[in-house]
Coordinates of C-alpha atoms in Angstrom, one line a residue:
M1093 CA 110.8 -43.2 116.3
R1094 CA 113.3 -41.4 118.7
P1095 CA 113.5 -38.0 120.1
Q1096 CA 115.5 -35.8 118.1
P1097 CA 116.2 -32.7 120.0
T1098 CA 117.7 -29.7 117.5
A1099 CA 121.0 -28.3 118.3
N1100 CA 119.6 -24.7 119.4
G1101 CA 116.9 -25.8 121.3
R1102 CA 118.1 -28.6 123.4
S1103 CA 119.4 -26.8 126.8
L1104 CA 115.8 -24.8 127.1
P1105 CA 112.4 -25.9 128.7
P1106 CA 109.9 -26.8 126.5
H1107 CA 106.7 -24.4 126.9
F1108 CA 104.5 -26.6 124.3
A1109 CA 103.7 -30.1 123.3
I1110 CA 102.2 -30.2 119.9
I1111 CA 100.5 -33.2 118.9
D1112 CA 99.0 -34.6 115.6
V1113 CA 97.2 -37.8 114.8
E1114 CA 96.4 -40.4 112.2
T1115 CA 93.4 -42.1 112.6
T1116 CA 91.4 -44.8 111.3
G1117 CA 88.4 -42.6 111.1
L1118 CA 86.3 -40.0 112.0
S1119 CA 85.3 -41.1 115.4
P1120 CA 86.8 -41.1 118.6
K1121 CA 84.0 -43.7 120.0
A1122 CA 85.0 -46.5 117.5
D1123 CA 88.0 -45.4 115.7
R1124 CA 91.3 -45.7 116.7
I1125 CA 94.9 -43.8 116.7
V1126 CA 97.4 -45.0 113.5
E1127 CA 100.3 -42.8 114.1
L1128 CA 100.9 -40.2 116.5
A1129 CA 103.6 -37.7 116.4
V1130 CA 104.7 -35.0 119.5
V1131 CA 107.1 -32.2 118.9
R1132 CA 107.9 -29.7 121.9
I1133 CA 108.8 -26.1 121.2
N1134 CA 110.5 -23.4 123.8
Q1135 CA 109.3 -20.3 124.1
S1136 CA 110.4 -18.7 121.1
G1137 CA 108.7 -21.6 118.9
M1138 CA 112.0 -23.3 118.4
V1139 CA 111.8 -27.6 118.5
I1140 CA 113.2 -28.8 121.2
D1141 CA 112.5 -32.3 120.4
E1142 CA 110.7 -34.7 118.2
W1143 CA 108.7 -38.3 118.5
A1144 CA 106.4 -40.0 116.7
T1145 CA 104.9 -44.3 116.0
R1146 CA 102.8 -45.4 114.7
F1147 CA 100.2 -47.9 116.9
N1148 CA 98.9 -51.2 115.8
P1149 CA 94.9 -50.2 115.9
E1150 CA 93.6 -53.9 116.3
G1151 CA 91.7 -53.8 113.4
P1152 CA 91.4 -51.9 109.8
V1153 CA 93.7 -49.0 109.6
G1154 CA 91.0 -46.7 107.5
A1155 CA 92.1 -44.2 104.9
T1156 CA 95.7 -45.5 103.7
H1157 CA 95.6 -43.2 100.5
I1158 CA 95.5 -39.9 102.8
H1159 CA 97.4 -41.3 105.8
G1160 CA 100.0 -43.6 103.3
I1161 CA 100.0 -46.3 106.4
S1162 CA 98.4 -49.7 104.9
D1163 CA 97.9 -52.7 107.1
A1164 CA 100.3 -54.4 106.7
D1165 CA 102.7 -51.5 108.4
V1166 CA 101.0 -51.5 111.5
A1167 CA 101.1 -55.4 111.9
G1168 CA 103.9 -55.3 114.3
A1169 CA 103.5 -51.5 115.8
P1170 CA 103.4 -51.5 119.7
L1171 CA 99.4 -50.9 121.3
F1172 CA 98.9 -47.6 122.6
R1173 CA 98.6 -49.2 125.8
D1174 CA 102.5 -50.3 125.6
L1175 CA 103.7 -47.2 124.9
A1176 CA 101.2 -44.8 127.1
P1177 CA 103.9 -44.6 130.4
T1178 CA 106.4 -43.3 127.1
L1179 CA 104.2 -40.5 125.6
V1180 CA 103.1 -39.3 129.1
P1181 CA 106.2 -37.8 130.5
R1182 CA 106.8 -36.0 127.0
I1183 CA 103.3 -33.8 127.5
A1184 CA 102.4 -33.5 131.4
G1185 CA 102.8 -30.7 132.7
L1186 CA 103.1 -28.5 129.3
P1187 CA 100.0 -27.0 127.1
I1188 CA 98.9 -29.2 124.2
A1189 CA 98.6 -27.4 121.0
A1190 CA 97.5 -28.9 117.9
H1191 CA 95.4 -28.0 114.9
N1192 CA 91.9 -28.8 115.4
A1193 CA 92.5 -29.7 118.7
R1194 CA 89.6 -31.0 119.8
F1195 CA 89.6 -33.9 117.2
D1196 CA 93.2 -35.0 118.1
L1197 CA 92.7 -34.5 121.9
A1198 CA 89.2 -36.7 121.5
F1199 CA 91.6 -39.6 119.9
L1200 CA 94.1 -39.4 122.7
R1201 CA 91.4 -39.7 125.9
A1202 CA 89.9 -42.1 124.3
E1203 CA 93.1 -44.1 123.8
F1204 CA 94.6 -43.7 127.2
R1205 CA 90.9 -44.4 128.9
R1206 CA 91.0 -48.2 126.6
A1207 CA 94.4 -48.2 128.4
G1208 CA 92.8 -48.4 131.6
W1209 CA 94.4 -44.8 132.5
D1210 CA 92.3 -42.0 134.5
V1211 CA 92.7 -38.9 132.3
P1212 CA 93.1 -35.8 133.6
W1213 CA 91.4 -32.1 131.9
L1214 CA 94.4 -31.5 129.4
P1215 CA 94.9 -27.9 128.8
A1216 CA 95.6 -27.1 124.6
Y1217 CA 95.3 -24.7 122.8
C1218 CA 94.0 -25.1 118.9
T1219 CA 96.0 -23.1 116.3
L1220 CA 92.4 -23.4 114.0
E1221 CA 90.7 -21.2 116.9
G1222 CA 93.7 -19.1 116.7
S1223 CA 94.0 -18.2 113.2
H1224 CA 91.2 -16.2 113.5
H1225 CA 93.3 -13.9 115.7
Y1226 CA 96.6 -13.7 113.8
L1227 CA 94.8 -14.8 110.5
P1228 CA 91.9 -13.2 110.5
H1229 CA 91.3 -12.9 106.8
L1230 CA 91.0 -16.7 105.4
D1231 CA 88.4 -18.2 103.6
R1232 CA 89.7 -21.7 104.9
R1233 CA 91.2 -22.5 107.8
R1234 CA 93.0 -26.0 107.3
L1235 CA 96.2 -26.4 108.4
I1236 CA 97.6 -26.4 104.5
D1237 CA 95.4 -22.4 105.0
C1238 CA 97.3 -21.1 107.6
C1239 CA 100.4 -22.8 106.6
W1240 CA 100.2 -21.0 103.5
S1241 CA 99.2 -17.0 104.7
A1242 CA 101.8 -17.9 107.9
G1243 CA 105.0 -18.4 105.1
V1244 CA 105.2 -22.1 107.3
P1245 CA 106.3 -25.0 105.0
L1246 CA 103.9 -28.1 105.5
D1247 CA 106.1 -31.4 103.9
N1248 CA 104.6 -34.7 104.1
A1249 CA 101.3 -34.0 105.0
H1250 CA 98.7 -36.0 106.4
S1251 CA 102.0 -37.5 108.3
A1252 CA 101.4 -37.2 112.0
L1253 CA 105.0 -35.8 112.5
G1254 CA 104.5 -33.7 109.2
D1255 CA 101.2 -32.2 110.4
A1256 CA 103.3 -31.8 113.8
R1257 CA 106.3 -29.7 112.4
A1258 CA 104.0 -27.5 110.6
T1259 CA 101.7 -27.1 113.2
A1260 CA 104.8 -26.6 115.8
A1261 CA 105.9 -24.0 113.1
L1262 CA 102.7 -22.1 113.2
L1263 CA 102.4 -21.8 116.8
G1264 CA 105.8 -20.5 116.3
H1265 CA 104.5 -17.5 113.9
Y1266 CA 102.2 -16.8 116.5
L1267 CA 104.5 -16.7 119.2
Q1268 CA 106.5 -14.1 116.9
R1269 CA 103.9 -11.9 116.0
P1270 CA 104.1 -8.4 117.2
T1271 CA 100.4 -8.5 117.6
A1272 CA 98.5 -8.5 120.7
P1273 CA 98.9 -12.5 122.0
H1274 CA 95.7 -14.6 122.1
P1275 CA 94.8 -14.7 126.0
L1276 CA 94.6 -18.3 125.5
L1277 CA 98.3 -18.8 124.9
A1278 CA 99.0 -17.2 128.5
S1279 CA 96.4 -18.8 129.9
V1280 CA 96.3 -22.4 128.8
R1281 CA 100.6 -22.7 130.1
H1282 CA 99.9 -21.7 133.4
E1283 CA 96.9 -24.0 133.8
A1284 CA 99.2 -27.0 132.4
R1285 CA 101.3 -26.8 135.7
A1286 CA 98.8 -27.7 138.0
V1287 CA 97.8 -30.9 135.9
A1288 CA 98.6 -33.9 137.9
W1289 CA 99.1 -37.2 135.7
P1290 CA 98.6 -40.6 137.5
P1291 CA 101.6 -42.7 138.2
G1292 CA 100.0 -45.2 135.5
P1293 CA 97.2 -47.1 134.7
S1294 CA 94.2 -47.6 137.2
R1295 CA 92.3 -51.0 136.0
A1296 CA 93.2 -53.2 133.3
S1297 CA 93.1 -52.4 129.4
L1298 CA 90.5 -52.7 127.4
S1299 CA 90.8 -55.0 124.1
T1300 CA 89.0 -54.0 120.9
S1301 CA 86.4 -57.2 122.0
T1302 CA 85.5 -55.7 125.1
D1303 CA 85.4 -52.3 124.3
P1304 CA 82.1 -50.3 125.0
A1305 CA 79.8 -49.9 122.3
P1306 CA 82.0 -51.3 119.7
R1307 CA 80.5 -50.5 116.0
T1308 CA 80.6 -52.7 113.1
R1309 CA 81.8 -50.4 110.5
A1310 CA 83.9 -50.3 107.0
A1311 CA 86.8 -48.7 106.9
R1312 CA 86.3 -44.8 105.5
Y1313 CA 88.0 -45.7 102.0
T1314 CA 88.3 -49.1 100.8
A1315 CA 90.4 -48.0 97.3
P1316 CA 90.9 -44.5 95.8
A1317 CA 88.0 -41.9 95.5
P1318 CA 86.8 -41.5 92.1
K1319 CA 86.3 -38.4 90.0
Q1320 CA 84.2 -35.8 92.5
P1321 CA 80.8 -35.3 91.3
A1322 CA 81.0 -31.4 89.6
L1323 CA 78.8 -29.9 92.6
L1324 CA 80.6 -31.8 95.8
A1325 CA 84.0 -31.0 93.7
Q1326 CA 82.9 -27.3 94.8
L1327 CA 83.4 -27.8 98.2
T1328 CA 87.1 -27.1 97.7
K1329 CA 86.3 -23.6 96.6
L1330 CA 83.2 -23.4 99.6
S1331 CA 84.4 -20.8 102.0
L1332 CA 83.7 -20.7 105.4
V1333 CA 82.5 -17.5 105.1
E1334 CA 80.0 -18.4 102.4
V1335 CA 78.5 -20.7 105.7
L1336 CA 78.8 -18.3 108.0
E1337 CA 76.9 -15.7 106.0
E1338 CA 74.2 -18.1 105.6
G1339 CA 73.7 -18.4 109.1
A1340 CA 75.8 -20.9 110.6
P1341 CA 76.9 -20.1 114.3
L1342 CA 80.9 -19.0 114.3
G1343 CA 81.4 -21.7 117.6
A1344 CA 80.4 -24.6 115.1
V1345 CA 83.5 -22.9 112.9
T1346 CA 85.9 -26.0 113.5
Y1347 CA 83.3 -28.2 112.9
I1348 CA 81.7 -27.1 109.2
E1349 CA 85.7 -26.9 108.5
T1350 CA 85.4 -30.8 109.8
L1351 CA 82.7 -31.3 107.6
L1352 CA 84.1 -29.9 104.3
D1353 CA 87.1 -31.9 105.0
V1354 CA 84.9 -35.4 104.7
L1355 CA 82.6 -34.8 102.1
E1356 CA 85.4 -33.4 99.4
D1357 CA 86.1 -36.0 98.3
G1358 CA 82.7 -37.1 96.5
I1359 CA 82.0 -39.8 98.7
I1360 CA 80.0 -39.7 101.7
T1361 CA 80.3 -43.4 103.3
E1362 CA 77.8 -45.0 105.7
A1363 CA 80.8 -44.8 108.7
E1364 CA 81.0 -41.2 107.9
A1365 CA 78.2 -40.0 108.3
G1366 CA 77.6 -42.1 111.6
S1367 CA 80.4 -40.4 112.5
L1368 CA 79.1 -37.0 112.7
Q1369 CA 77.3 -37.6 115.7
D1370 CA 80.2 -38.3 117.6
L1371 CA 81.5 -35.3 116.3
V1372 CA 78.9 -32.9 117.1
E1373 CA 80.0 -34.4 121.3
V1374 CA 83.8 -33.5 120.2
Y1375 CA 82.9 -29.8 119.1
E1376 CA 80.7 -29.4 122.1
L1377 CA 77.3 -28.4 119.9
S1378 CA 73.8 -28.2 121.1
P1379 CA 70.9 -29.1 119.0
E1380 CA 70.1 -25.8 117.7
D1381 CA 74.0 -25.3 116.9
V1382 CA 74.5 -28.3 114.6
E1383 CA 70.5 -27.3 113.0
L1384 CA 71.9 -23.6 112.1
A1385 CA 75.0 -25.2 110.7
H1386 CA 73.6 -27.8 108.5
H1387 CA 70.7 -25.5 107.5
A1388 CA 73.8 -23.1 106.6
F1389 CA 75.6 -25.3 105.1
V1390 CA 73.6 -26.9 102.4
L1391 CA 72.0 -23.2 101.9
A1392 CA 75.8 -22.4 100.9
L1393 CA 76.1 -25.6 99.0
A1394 CA 72.8 -24.4 96.6
H1395 CA 73.9 -21.0 95.7
R1396 CA 77.6 -22.8 94.4
A1397 CA 74.9 -25.7 92.5
L1398 CA 72.7 -21.7 91.2
D1399 CA 76.1 -20.4 89.8
D1400 CA 75.3 -21.4 86.3
G1401 CA 71.3 -20.2 86.5
H1402 CA 70.3 -24.3 86.9
V1403 CA 70.4 -26.5 89.6
S1404 CA 70.9 -30.4 87.0
R1405 CA 69.3 -33.5 88.1
D1406 CA 72.5 -34.2 89.7
E1407 CA 73.4 -32.0 91.7
R1408 CA 69.9 -31.7 93.2
A1409 CA 70.8 -35.6 93.8
Q1410 CA 74.0 -34.4 95.1
L1411 CA 72.6 -31.7 97.1
Q1412 CA 69.5 -34.0 98.4
A1413 CA 72.5 -37.1 99.2
V1414 CA 74.5 -33.9 101.4
A1415 CA 71.1 -33.7 103.2
S1416 CA 70.4 -37.0 104.0
T1417 CA 73.5 -37.1 105.5
L1418 CA 72.9 -34.3 107.6
S1419 CA 69.3 -35.2 108.7
L1420 CA 67.8 -32.5 107.0
S1421 CA 63.9 -33.4 104.8
E1422 CA 64.0 -33.3 101.1
K1423 CA 61.4 -30.5 101.9
L1424 CA 63.9 -28.6 103.3
V1425 CA 66.6 -29.3 100.5
R1426 CA 63.6 -27.6 97.6
S1427 CA 62.9 -24.6 99.8
L1428 CA 67.1 -23.9 100.2
I1429 CA 66.9 -24.0 96.4
A1430 CA 64.5 -21.8 96.0
E1431 CA 65.8 -19.4 98.5
A1432 CA 68.7 -19.5 96.9
D1433 CA 67.5 -19.3 93.8
A1434 CA 65.6 -16.2 94.7
A1435 CA 68.7 -14.5 96.0
R1436 CA 70.6 -14.7 92.5
A1437 CA 68.0 -13.4 90.5
A1438 CA 67.7 -10.8 92.5
R1439 CA 71.5 -10.6 92.8
L1440 CA 71.4 -10.3 88.7
G1441 CA 68.0 -8.2 88.9
A1442 CA 70.0 -5.2 90.7
G1443 CA 70.6 -2.4 88.8
L1444 CA 69.2 -3.2 85.6
G1445 CA 67.6 -0.4 83.9
S1446 CA 64.2 0.3 82.6
L1447 CA 62.9 -0.4 79.1
P1448 CA 63.0 2.7 76.6
A1449 CA 60.3 4.8 76.3
D1450 CA 60.1 3.6 72.7
W1451 CA 60.3 0.0 73.5
A1452 CA 58.3 -2.2 70.5
L1453 CA 59.6 -5.6 71.9
G1454 CA 56.2 -6.2 74.0
E1455 CA 57.0 -8.4 76.9
P1456 CA 60.4 -8.0 78.2
L1457 CA 62.7 -11.1 78.8
R1458 CA 63.6 -11.0 82.7
V1459 CA 66.3 -12.7 85.0
G1460 CA 65.5 -16.4 85.3
D1461 CA 63.3 -16.7 82.3
K1462 CA 63.9 -20.2 80.1
V1463 CA 65.0 -19.8 76.4
V1464 CA 65.6 -22.0 73.6
F1465 CA 67.5 -22.1 70.4
T1466 CA 66.8 -23.3 66.9
G1467 CA 67.8 -23.0 63.4
C1468 CA 70.3 -20.1 64.4
D1469 CA 74.2 -19.4 63.0
E1470 CA 76.6 -21.6 64.9
R1471 CA 78.6 -18.8 66.1
E1472 CA 76.0 -16.2 66.6
R1473 CA 74.1 -18.7 68.9
E1474 CA 77.2 -19.5 71.4
R1475 CA 77.5 -16.2 71.7
L1476 CA 74.2 -15.5 72.1
E1477 CA 74.0 -18.0 74.7
N1478 CA 76.7 -17.4 76.7
R1479 CA 76.0 -13.9 77.5
A1480 CA 72.2 -15.1 78.7
R1481 CA 73.5 -17.5 81.0
E1482 CA 76.1 -14.6 82.4
L1483 CA 72.7 -12.0 83.1
G1484 CA 70.9 -15.0 84.4
V1485 CA 68.8 -16.3 81.7
R1486 CA 67.9 -20.0 81.0
I1487 CA 69.3 -21.8 78.7
T1488 CA 67.3 -25.0 78.2
G1489 CA 67.3 -28.0 75.3
N1490 CA 63.2 -28.5 74.9
V1491 CA 60.3 -26.3 74.4
S1492 CA 57.9 -26.6 77.4
G1493 CA 55.4 -24.5 78.9
L1494 CA 57.6 -23.2 81.2
T1495 CA 59.9 -21.8 78.0
A1496 CA 59.5 -17.8 78.0
M1497 CA 60.4 -17.7 74.1
L1498 CA 62.0 -19.7 70.9
V1499 CA 65.1 -18.1 69.5
T1500 CA 65.1 -18.6 65.3
D1501 CA 66.0 -17.2 62.6
D1502 CA 63.3 -19.9 60.6
S1503 CA 66.4 -21.8 58.7
F1504 CA 65.3 -24.9 60.0
D1505 CA 61.7 -26.0 61.4
G1506 CA 62.2 -28.9 63.2
T1507 CA 60.7 -30.7 66.8
K1508 CA 61.4 -27.5 68.8
S1509 CA 59.3 -25.3 66.4
E1510 CA 56.1 -27.4 65.7
R1511 CA 56.1 -27.9 69.8
A1512 CA 56.8 -24.1 70.1
R1513 CA 53.4 -23.6 67.4
E1514 CA 51.8 -26.4 69.8
L1515 CA 52.0 -24.5 73.0
G1516 CA 51.7 -21.0 71.3
T1517 CA 55.6 -20.2 72.6
R1518 CA 56.7 -17.0 71.8
R1519 CA 59.2 -16.9 68.6
V1520 CA 61.6 -13.9 68.0
T1521 CA 64.7 -13.6 66.1
P1522 CA 68.0 -13.6 67.0
T1523 CA 68.7 -10.1 66.2
E1524 CA 65.1 -8.9 68.7
F1525 CA 66.6 -12.1 71.6
A1526 CA 70.2 -9.5 71.2
L1527 CA 68.0 -6.3 71.7
L1528 CA 66.2 -8.2 74.5
L1529 CA 69.3 -9.2 76.3
R1530 CA 70.3 -5.5 76.2
Y1531 CA 67.4 -4.5 78.3
L1532 CA 66.6 -7.3 80.6
Q1533 CA 64.6 -6.5 83.4
P1534 CA 64.7 -8.3 86.9
A1535 CA 62.5 -11.6 87.6
L1536 CA 59.1 -10.7 88.8
P1537 CA 58.0 -12.4 91.6
S1538 CA 56.6 -15.9 91.4
V1539 CA 53.1 -16.3 92.9
N1540 CA 51.7 -19.5 93.6
P1541 CA 48.2 -19.6 92.7
A1542 CA 47.2 -21.7 95.9
T1543 CA 48.5 -19.1 98.1
P1544 CA 46.5 -15.4 98.3
Q1545 CA 48.6 -12.8 98.2
V1546 CA 49.1 -11.2 101.7
P1547 CA 50.3 -7.6 102.4
T1548 CA 53.1 -6.9 103.9
T1549 CA 52.0 -4.0 106.2
V1550 CA 50.1 -5.4 109.0
T1551 CA 47.4 -3.4 111.4
A1552 CA 48.3 -2.0 115.0
Q1553 CA 45.6 -4.9 116.1
D1554 CA 47.4 -7.5 114.6
A1555 CA 50.2 -8.3 117.4
A1556 CA 53.7 -8.8 115.8
P1557 CA 54.6 -12.7 116.5
T1558 CA 58.3 -13.9 116.7
V1559 CA 59.5 -16.6 114.4
A1560 CA 58.8 -18.8 117.1
S1561 CA 54.9 -18.6 117.0
T1562 CA 55.2 -20.6 113.8
T1563 CA 56.5 -24.3 113.4
A1564 CA 58.2 -23.3 110.0
S1565 CA 61.4 -23.1 109.7
P1566 CA 62.9 -19.6 108.7
T1567 CA 64.5 -21.0 105.9
E1568 CA 60.6 -21.9 104.5
I1569 CA 59.3 -18.2 105.5
R1570 CA 62.7 -16.8 103.5
A1571 CA 61.3 -19.5 100.6
W1572 CA 57.8 -18.6 100.5
G1573 CA 58.4 -14.8 101.0
A1574 CA 60.7 -14.8 98.2
A1575 CA 58.0 -17.3 95.8
N1576 CA 55.3 -14.9 96.7
G1577 CA 56.7 -11.0 96.4
H1578 CA 57.5 -10.1 99.7
A1579 CA 60.3 -7.8 100.6
V1580 CA 62.7 -10.5 102.2
G1581 CA 66.6 -10.7 102.8
V1582 CA 68.0 -13.8 101.8
R1583 CA 70.4 -13.5 105.0
G1584 CA 69.7 -11.9 108.6
R1585 CA 66.4 -12.2 110.9
L1586 CA 62.8 -12.4 109.5
S1587 CA 60.9 -9.1 109.7
A1588 CA 57.6 -9.9 112.0
E1589 CA 55.7 -8.3 108.9
L1590 CA 57.1 -10.9 107.0
V1591 CA 56.4 -13.7 109.7
R1592 CA 52.7 -12.3 109.8
A1593 CA 52.0 -13.0 106.1
Y1594 CA 53.7 -16.1 106.0
E1595 CA 51.0 -17.2 109.2
L1596 CA 47.6 -16.0 107.6
A1597 CA 48.5 -17.6 104.3
H1598 CA 48.4 -20.6 105.7
A1599 CA 45.5 -19.6 107.9
A1600 CA 44.0 -19.3 105.1
Q1601 CA 44.7 -22.4 103.0
S1602 CA 43.9 -25.0 106.5

């Protein structure tokens, strides 16, 4: 596409070069740019000119149903190396801006290197990271979220030019804000002036066959994605704040946002899983940052799975699939579910009133108890079941040794009643159950009979250990504490007393 100067901005010098890329996949090492746009703006945020083109990626185009580009669309398109000399003058001497800039710049650098260019350091400003300064209250920070908050139109999303135009308008919004400017907005422009681009390539370009460390990989999508599984569909609602609250480092926010986008379609392809490590390198995260981010991500998702009080078999399988993709163990998934379950029970149990002095119904109903209904009026049963779920009582379909009570009016004597008699399961009427619900009590701490109780108070001679003194992860210690009656916050640091109790209990088992 030819440059398109605007009438009002033609005579003003460019202040920023905003870029956006559409790619065949997530990995700058193995995937290619199929479309690139550059929108240049002046210091007021006014568009000076635009430039966009498609490239032949010398392989499959990948996510056609996202970026709308087919293999046929780029069959006759130029190669990146052919247009590199045209692109350089459009960005040389200017700071680059992009939404999720590390991602776009990683692909841009990789394409220049393949074309034989020695890429200089490129000062850049990320409008996603800048949104923390200018749009601090957002739950998600995708381009569409930031544009919505700033009142910026986003047309032709997931086309390079459409996204670059929206990012340019978003940056213009930042530049025009009356609040104190983000320090990087000023510093990055001065840094860009000192960058010297080479006059041309210094070596032969790399063909696809000679590209270093090539991968054999399937396209990210080969067909429109099927309906999302129930749990992964909730990723569209998952807030970055939720993940941060579960312990993800602030520096991993952009990586987590990308991770959410990868998983939102409900599909975790082998190619996507293999690209995650490349993304870790793009975002310059340490192994510790990655582990904390992944733990927090799955824990936040486990909280979502427990919103209805129960993790179904399908939800558990989806959690394990996500965890496996993120190199987390199945054992850890169990711990995370237990931790989320304990947190939910504590949250629902907070503020519940005590039993009346004349209580005569025996053992009260508690948050988390499992209850089965049989032989009740349909409308009354539906009302009681819905109310029970709202309060954190689990309604199940079959009687087992874990069932707290069977709710029945004795109008029907079927297999559930028979099984309840065999197991000695408590039976209550719908009227009694309604009263039990009215005076619902907090969940009792669950105790593992194989694990001896250890006092949470330690004596002075018991040196308080740090978390590093045990090989268990903080998540495992929190889950153990919650399951064994210890006072434990579901977020934040572990107390020395809790760590000591965990160590003593596990030493007794060894």
